[in-house]
């Protein structure tokens, strides 16, 4: 651990790195594909590559970046950039921190901040990269070079990426491969390297991993000692999911505060594609901002309802269709070629689903662009939500189908699938083909088998695919490019590499071909997994166990992926896992419904997974309603209780805010006395007839001032009042004495 | 309007007030009942009244208050207090504003604030009174005199109240009696006089009044053109309630910001009764605070679940019991005395319900005290919630009973009520007493009749009671006191009134006997009313109309009540209508369920309100589930849409915050350049081998620094890079040309 921290600080200065590992202080590499210059489709303007290159390098220079150009092979150039001097960097840091502070991300005033942070807390790699990246990509209006890959005047700029820090990566992987738990220290390291957004993913998956132990334990217990579809297990599972999500919300805040990125979503990365109606001045900051009326966006967003319905029904239809074919082939059909035909459904699914998904994803992207978001985060969030819907259907619908259609109504519906009855008879296998006559029996093990497939097989497959596909893609693309450049008549082997840089440049060219890491993909995968747990785990109680094992690998796998399969991620900031939080609580809510339904339906079946016996619709509805409302109640209580328990993060934040104010106050104190002195002079020090309740504010005495004076003077000192009071009491008592 | 504002400023300076109206600059009056001194039960210590009076007056003097003592009659003294000088007041204002600012209630730093506010915005009466009141009541630790009526050493202090400003009151009532709409200006006036808490009530009821026009219109339409229990009306009504509540949330924030009381609940009035375990230092402010662990309070709070169940079932039982008796007498019983017996249920209810409620309220109070809240607001909130449960049962249960028990199951259940069968027969009215033989028919008009009773009659009655009861109570208490003092042998007629003060003192004595105004009571009344609308209005669509009329009067009535029936309210601050907000959305949620149930059940009945025909349990459950989920969806959409639409309040707040920061920044600018200069000196101005991505932070060059140098120096100016790039391109192209 310490070693790792060391590494993250000194970035491998510990061991003299080989030339291969060294980054030669390069901060970002820009790939410039001049071989594309021909296709004017891509180049917005018909400038020659030379001209564009010149403009590019000049712009970078103006932005305060040094540049070195090398051959990237296959008709591309590698432009190595670094910030010119620490001076510049400090300026950037200062600016960014001022911005943060003005927007209330960091509580304390910046100038103090900067000095301090330069002394006690050095600039992290993450921060440095983030700043330099924004320097390159931000629009000129925001003080950047405004370089937007593949867009408009930068049509030939292919990508902007940072170089991996191999020493760190090695240490990181080594360190994680040897430990079970990822501690806050490790998260801090990730955050310093890859930014808060990636760090949040690892923080979440780590918390998920730890939390999984609970349902795993309960699951094993249920598996061993409880009947199938035990309501006890379902309830525990549901409650656990509630606590899991609610508690994560708190952790999120704590981490955000700890990492100083709370509310950072308020200072967002503007989207270059954003189209504005009018240019108004920001009511808050007074800066000119491009404005797009909210109601219009709301209108456009409303389009996603029909889209969601359409997309969902598309996928659902395909799945249902293939499903019924499968049922028919596997459980009804007894004709020839059954062995081969069996695999037809799998083939169909793995052909159609990807195609349709891709098309729909395309729609979703277009729709999200149409919604015209002002900044990157909200754009990504909106897109994520749409894609989540697709994943939801493809991921969960098959199980819904089996659990709530096939098993209960199978015996009624399946015979209708027997459309081939006639055709089959031709083969003269009549005696074989009798299932539908003797009445079809649904296959009780089907549901569980399917669940196990999704929970174990699919996970493993997914993991493998995740690691292999990129490599395949890469090699294919490489070949394609080589072919392309050959076609264009460019030499394929790179030229003019200074001998001592050869290895280094080869490595950079390799990294240039890697994919860009998108953390939301990994997040989605994990959230989908969480969904299986909340929605269906009553089907197979040990689900959590398999996830526990899977995620132990997953965490390290993702780390390895980032290090080896992907370009170094641009360290973006984040103050949460974004839209996934909502999806998680959505899944818990849906879980409360589906578990209830599963338990109610299948606990009654005499054979596990068999068709449910003597069910009533109102019984089902009632159990669903009950569990749903118990869920709402539980969630309310949990979040209330958690809100009452001190949150370190919020406390720290409040404290910092308070301290800043206090300091400020101390600086400008003495004003009170000042004020009072002034007042004293005005009023001549001693008491004056100031306005009472019914007086004007400037102390002008009322018309009944005289009387008021008299009234108050009647007992000028407090002792007088005492005497008066005592007197009254005596008289009241005394008088009556006389009366006697 | 203008006149009113004028009045609120100059507090009646406009017309020279008669001595009766003048307040003689008195801020607070403390009633000191020495006649209680005898009963040691009340006096914690056995001090004589003289001693306690002396201590009291001395404490007040030390707190910077002037005092005048007069006879209060019936063995009590009136202690008139006012703050000694404007000086003192300014000090108070300053302190309070610093505290506000430190806790983030006001965005801007105080000293600027105070000066400004003294210049452009004068101190409002409300602010003044609040400050003086806190000066009197706050514990010494908080810088007050720590006078807590009827507690411990202040056992003889009966009450602390401010004097009404009659000129203002007159103008206020006159003004409101002549206008339909209470505008923001009027609310501002109320806030300036009676504080935010009261102002929020009026703001809310005003918004409620305006919003009611919508369901009223729909209601009339439904009443005229739609069939009874039309689902269209129910849906509209439900959606309206959602929008109503969600939109109010925004208004609340806007008002709170506008009145500068946002987050003011963070600086709370400490409860004197609060018992602390340990004294810890506040993690935020560092001040010593008395601490009571959260988990222990949570545990104690959990007690309220059984309490709620118990209380609810108690009341429910009584209501159900009386209800069945009523049914029996009215619709089954045909024996003698029917005319008289008819009224028995009403009598029973009006006897039992109050008694039981009082007992339960007592429990609730005890429970809330047991929960040991640290500050007044949370205490009141907790108590409110408990009492709300009681009101909920007493208010709505009868209708639930009729709608969901009596009407559907009446024909089955009612015959069982025929317990008197035998006894009645004795009277030889056999032929009369036959209903239960011919089969009992439920009374279709009953439900609507009951609804109308609650919506119209009860409202009117309540309003009358509200205005009369206090007077009654007062006169009774007065008599009691007089009797008491006679018993104690004290003279009843007051003595020693300076002749020219007589009228004034009489008036003060009168105000001393008035009740303390508790705004939550009025709020509760209105929320309960809102409940009838959301829960039951399908029964009688024009409900909203009657409420509209009722509230037009209600608003003015409450104003009049505050002015004439109650002591002048202590102007407390608030940033919302507190726990009632939750209750409102709770009611909307419940409304979505109950309306659905009502519509499903009764729209099928052939006679309006008659027993429902061919219902299915799953049909009912399904319609409930459907409408509930539609409700959730609608609420989500509405709140999302509203969150996207700009909120003036939040914007203003952000802006102010931003401006403060900006100002602060400008004050302490130039630091950037400063920093950079330092850095420049350190680094010798020109570029130095600062660490790149894989370098240490202090700019120490890496081991591969030399190579890095070479690498970067190879193209030191950007033009070099351009040339290099062009060169590569040429070669790559050129070379291949050679190849051909």
GROMACS .gro file of C-alpha atoms in nm, chain B residues 364-513:
model
  150
 1104UNK     CA    1  -4.874   1.245   2.285
 1105UNK     CA    2  -4.730   1.546   2.466
 1106UNK     CA    3  -4.572   1.327   2.731
 1107UNK     CA    4  -4.429   1.101   2.459
 1108UNK     CA    5  -4.289   1.396   2.266
 1109UNK     CA    6  -4.126   1.528   2.581
 1110UNK     CA    7  -3.985   1.183   2.639
 1111UNK     CA    8  -3.832   1.194   2.293
 1112UNK     CA    9  -3.635   1.484   2.437
 1113UNK     CA   10  -3.588   1.721   2.147
 1114UNK     CA   11  -3.311   1.972   2.159
 1115UNK     CA   12  -3.499   2.264   2.014
 1116UNK     CA   13  -3.846   2.405   1.992
 1117UNK     CA   14  -3.911   2.351   1.622
 1118UNK     CA   15  -3.839   1.980   1.614
 1119UNK     CA   16  -4.037   1.939   1.934
 1120UNK     CA   17  -4.337   2.111   1.785
 1121UNK     CA   18  -4.299   1.917   1.461
 1122UNK     CA   19  -4.296   1.584   1.647
 1123UNK     CA   20  -4.598   1.680   1.854
 1124UNK     CA   21  -4.781   1.804   1.547
 1125UNK     CA   22  -4.732   1.471   1.374
 1126UNK     CA   23  -4.876   1.279   1.666
 1127UNK     CA   24  -5.176   1.507   1.695
 1128UNK     CA   25  -5.227   1.484   1.322
 1129UNK     CA   26  -5.284   1.112   1.362
 1130UNK     CA   27  -5.560   1.178   1.615
 1131UNK     CA   28  -5.718   1.442   1.392
 1132UNK     CA   29  -5.689   1.208   1.101
 1133UNK     CA   30  -5.898   0.940   1.269
 1134UNK     CA   31  -6.157   1.171   1.417
 1135UNK     CA   32  -6.182   1.368   1.092
 1136UNK     CA   33  -6.182   1.103   0.823
 1137UNK     CA   34  -6.263   0.769   0.982
 1138UNK     CA   35  -6.640   0.822   0.989
 1139UNK     CA   36  -6.641   0.874   0.614
 1140UNK     CA   37  -6.413   0.574   0.556
 1141UNK     CA   38  -6.650   0.374   0.769
 1142UNK     CA   39  -6.955   0.475   0.571
 1143UNK     CA   40  -6.792   0.447   0.231
 1144UNK     CA   41  -6.601   0.123   0.271
 1145UNK     CA   42  -6.791  -0.065   0.540
 1146UNK     CA   43  -7.147   0.056   0.574
 1147UNK     CA   44  -7.242   0.093   0.210
 1148UNK     CA   45  -7.081  -0.221   0.064
 1149UNK     CA   46  -7.139  -0.454   0.359
 1150UNK     CA   47  -7.426  -0.277   0.531
 1151UNK     CA   48  -7.689  -0.522   0.422
 1152UNK     CA   49  -7.482  -0.805   0.561
 1153UNK     CA   50  -7.368  -0.645   0.883
 1154UNK     CA   51  -7.650  -0.421   0.997
 1155UNK     CA   52  -7.895  -0.704   1.083
 1156UNK     CA   53  -7.641  -0.815   1.344
 1157UNK     CA   54  -7.704  -0.482   1.517
 1158UNK     CA   55  -8.053  -0.601   1.587
 1159UNK     CA   56  -7.965  -0.697   1.942
 1160UNK     CA   57  -8.267  -0.519   2.081
 1161UNK     CA   58  -8.498  -0.736   1.879
 1162UNK     CA   59  -8.642  -0.909   2.182
 1163UNK     CA   60  -8.660  -0.614   2.411
 1164UNK     CA   61  -8.838  -0.410   2.150
 1165UNK     CA   62  -9.095  -0.676   2.095
 1166UNK     CA   63  -9.205  -0.623   2.449
 1167UNK     CA   64  -9.354  -0.292   2.350
 1168UNK     CA   65  -9.586  -0.483   2.128
 1169UNK     CA   66  -9.486  -0.285   1.823
 1170UNK     CA   67  -9.409  -0.606   1.637
 1171UNK     CA   68  -9.565  -0.489   1.315
 1172UNK     CA   69  -9.357  -0.173   1.327
 1173UNK     CA   70  -9.040  -0.353   1.401
 1174UNK     CA   71  -8.995  -0.546   1.081
 1175UNK     CA   72  -8.714  -0.384   0.890
 1176UNK     CA   73  -8.470  -0.657   0.974
 1177UNK     CA   74  -8.717  -0.921   0.862
 1178UNK     CA   75  -8.793  -0.771   0.524
 1179UNK     CA   76  -8.417  -0.730   0.484
 1180UNK     CA   77  -8.252  -0.404   0.567
 1181UNK     CA   78  -8.188  -0.149   0.293
 1182UNK     CA   79  -7.884   0.074   0.327
 1183UNK     CA   80  -7.953   0.442   0.301
 1184UNK     CA   81  -7.795   0.562  -0.025
 1185UNK     CA   82  -7.800   0.932   0.063
 1186UNK     CA   83  -7.615   0.867   0.389
 1187UNK     CA   84  -7.261   0.894   0.251
 1188UNK     CA   85  -7.325   1.220   0.071
 1189UNK     CA   86  -7.517   1.361   0.366
 1190UNK     CA   87  -7.226   1.280   0.594
 1191UNK     CA   88  -6.979   1.433   0.349
 1192UNK     CA   89  -7.183   1.751   0.329
 1193UNK     CA   90  -7.199   1.760   0.707
 1194UNK     CA   91  -6.816   1.747   0.732
 1195UNK     CA   92  -6.759   1.984   0.443
 1196UNK     CA   93  -7.017   2.252   0.517
 1197UNK     CA   94  -7.177   2.221   0.859
 1198UNK     CA   95  -6.866   2.119   1.048
 1199UNK     CA   96  -6.664   2.395   0.884
 1200UNK     CA   97  -6.916   2.661   0.979
 1201UNK     CA   98  -6.959   2.525   1.329
 1202UNK     CA   99  -6.584   2.508   1.369
 1203UNK     CA  100  -6.549   2.866   1.257
 1204UNK     CA  101  -6.813   2.985   1.503
 1205UNK     CA  102  -6.665   2.781   1.787
 1206UNK     CA  103  -6.322   2.921   1.710
 1207UNK     CA  104  -6.449   3.271   1.766
 1208UNK     CA  105  -6.685   3.217   2.057
 1209UNK     CA  106  -6.511   2.959   2.275
 1210UNK     CA  107  -6.211   3.180   2.358
 1211UNK     CA  108  -6.441   3.455   2.488
 1212UNK     CA  109  -6.634   3.205   2.697
 1213UNK     CA  110  -6.315   3.056   2.830
 1214UNK     CA  111  -6.188   3.401   2.913
 1215UNK     CA  112  -6.491   3.509   3.108
 1216UNK     CA  113  -6.495   3.178   3.295
 1217UNK     CA  114  -6.128   3.201   3.384
 1218UNK     CA  115  -6.174   3.563   3.486
 1219UNK     CA  116  -6.451   3.467   3.722
 1220UNK     CA  117  -6.239   3.181   3.851
 1221UNK     CA  118  -5.946   3.409   3.918
 1222UNK     CA  119  -6.164   3.666   4.090
 1223UNK     CA  120  -6.313   3.394   4.306
 1224UNK     CA  121  -5.966   3.262   4.373
 1225UNK     CA  122  -5.832   3.599   4.481
 1226UNK     CA  123  -6.140   3.657   4.694
 1227UNK     CA  124  -6.074   3.322   4.856
 1228UNK     CA  125  -5.715   3.429   4.910
 1229UNK     CA  126  -5.865   3.751   5.051
 1230UNK     CA  127  -5.723   3.986   4.790
 1231UNK     CA  128  -5.911   4.289   4.667
 1232UNK     CA  129  -6.054   4.231   4.321
 1233UNK     CA  130  -6.072   4.584   4.188
 1234UNK     CA  131  -5.733   4.709   4.083
 1235UNK     CA  132  -5.563   4.981   4.274
 1236UNK     CA  133  -5.315   5.256   4.229
 1237UNK     CA  134  -5.376   5.313   3.861
 1238UNK     CA  135  -5.251   5.659   3.770
 1239UNK     CA  136  -5.572   5.818   3.639
 1240UNK     CA  137  -5.431   5.902   3.295
 1241UNK     CA  138  -5.312   5.542   3.251
 1242UNK     CA  139  -5.636   5.381   3.365
 1243UNK     CA  140  -5.771   5.309   3.019
 1244UNK     CA  141  -5.436   5.186   2.897
 1245UNK     CA  142  -5.388   4.954   3.192
 1246UNK     CA  143  -5.741   4.819   3.160
 1247UNK     CA  144  -5.662   4.735   2.802
 1248UNK     CA  145  -5.336   4.565   2.899
 1249UNK     CA  146  -5.518   4.363   3.167
 1250UNK     CA  147  -5.763   4.259   2.900
 1251UNK     CA  148  -5.487   4.151   2.662
 1252UNK     CA  149  -5.316   3.970   2.946
 1253UNK     CA  150  -5.618   3.741   2.967
   0.00000   0.00000   0.00000
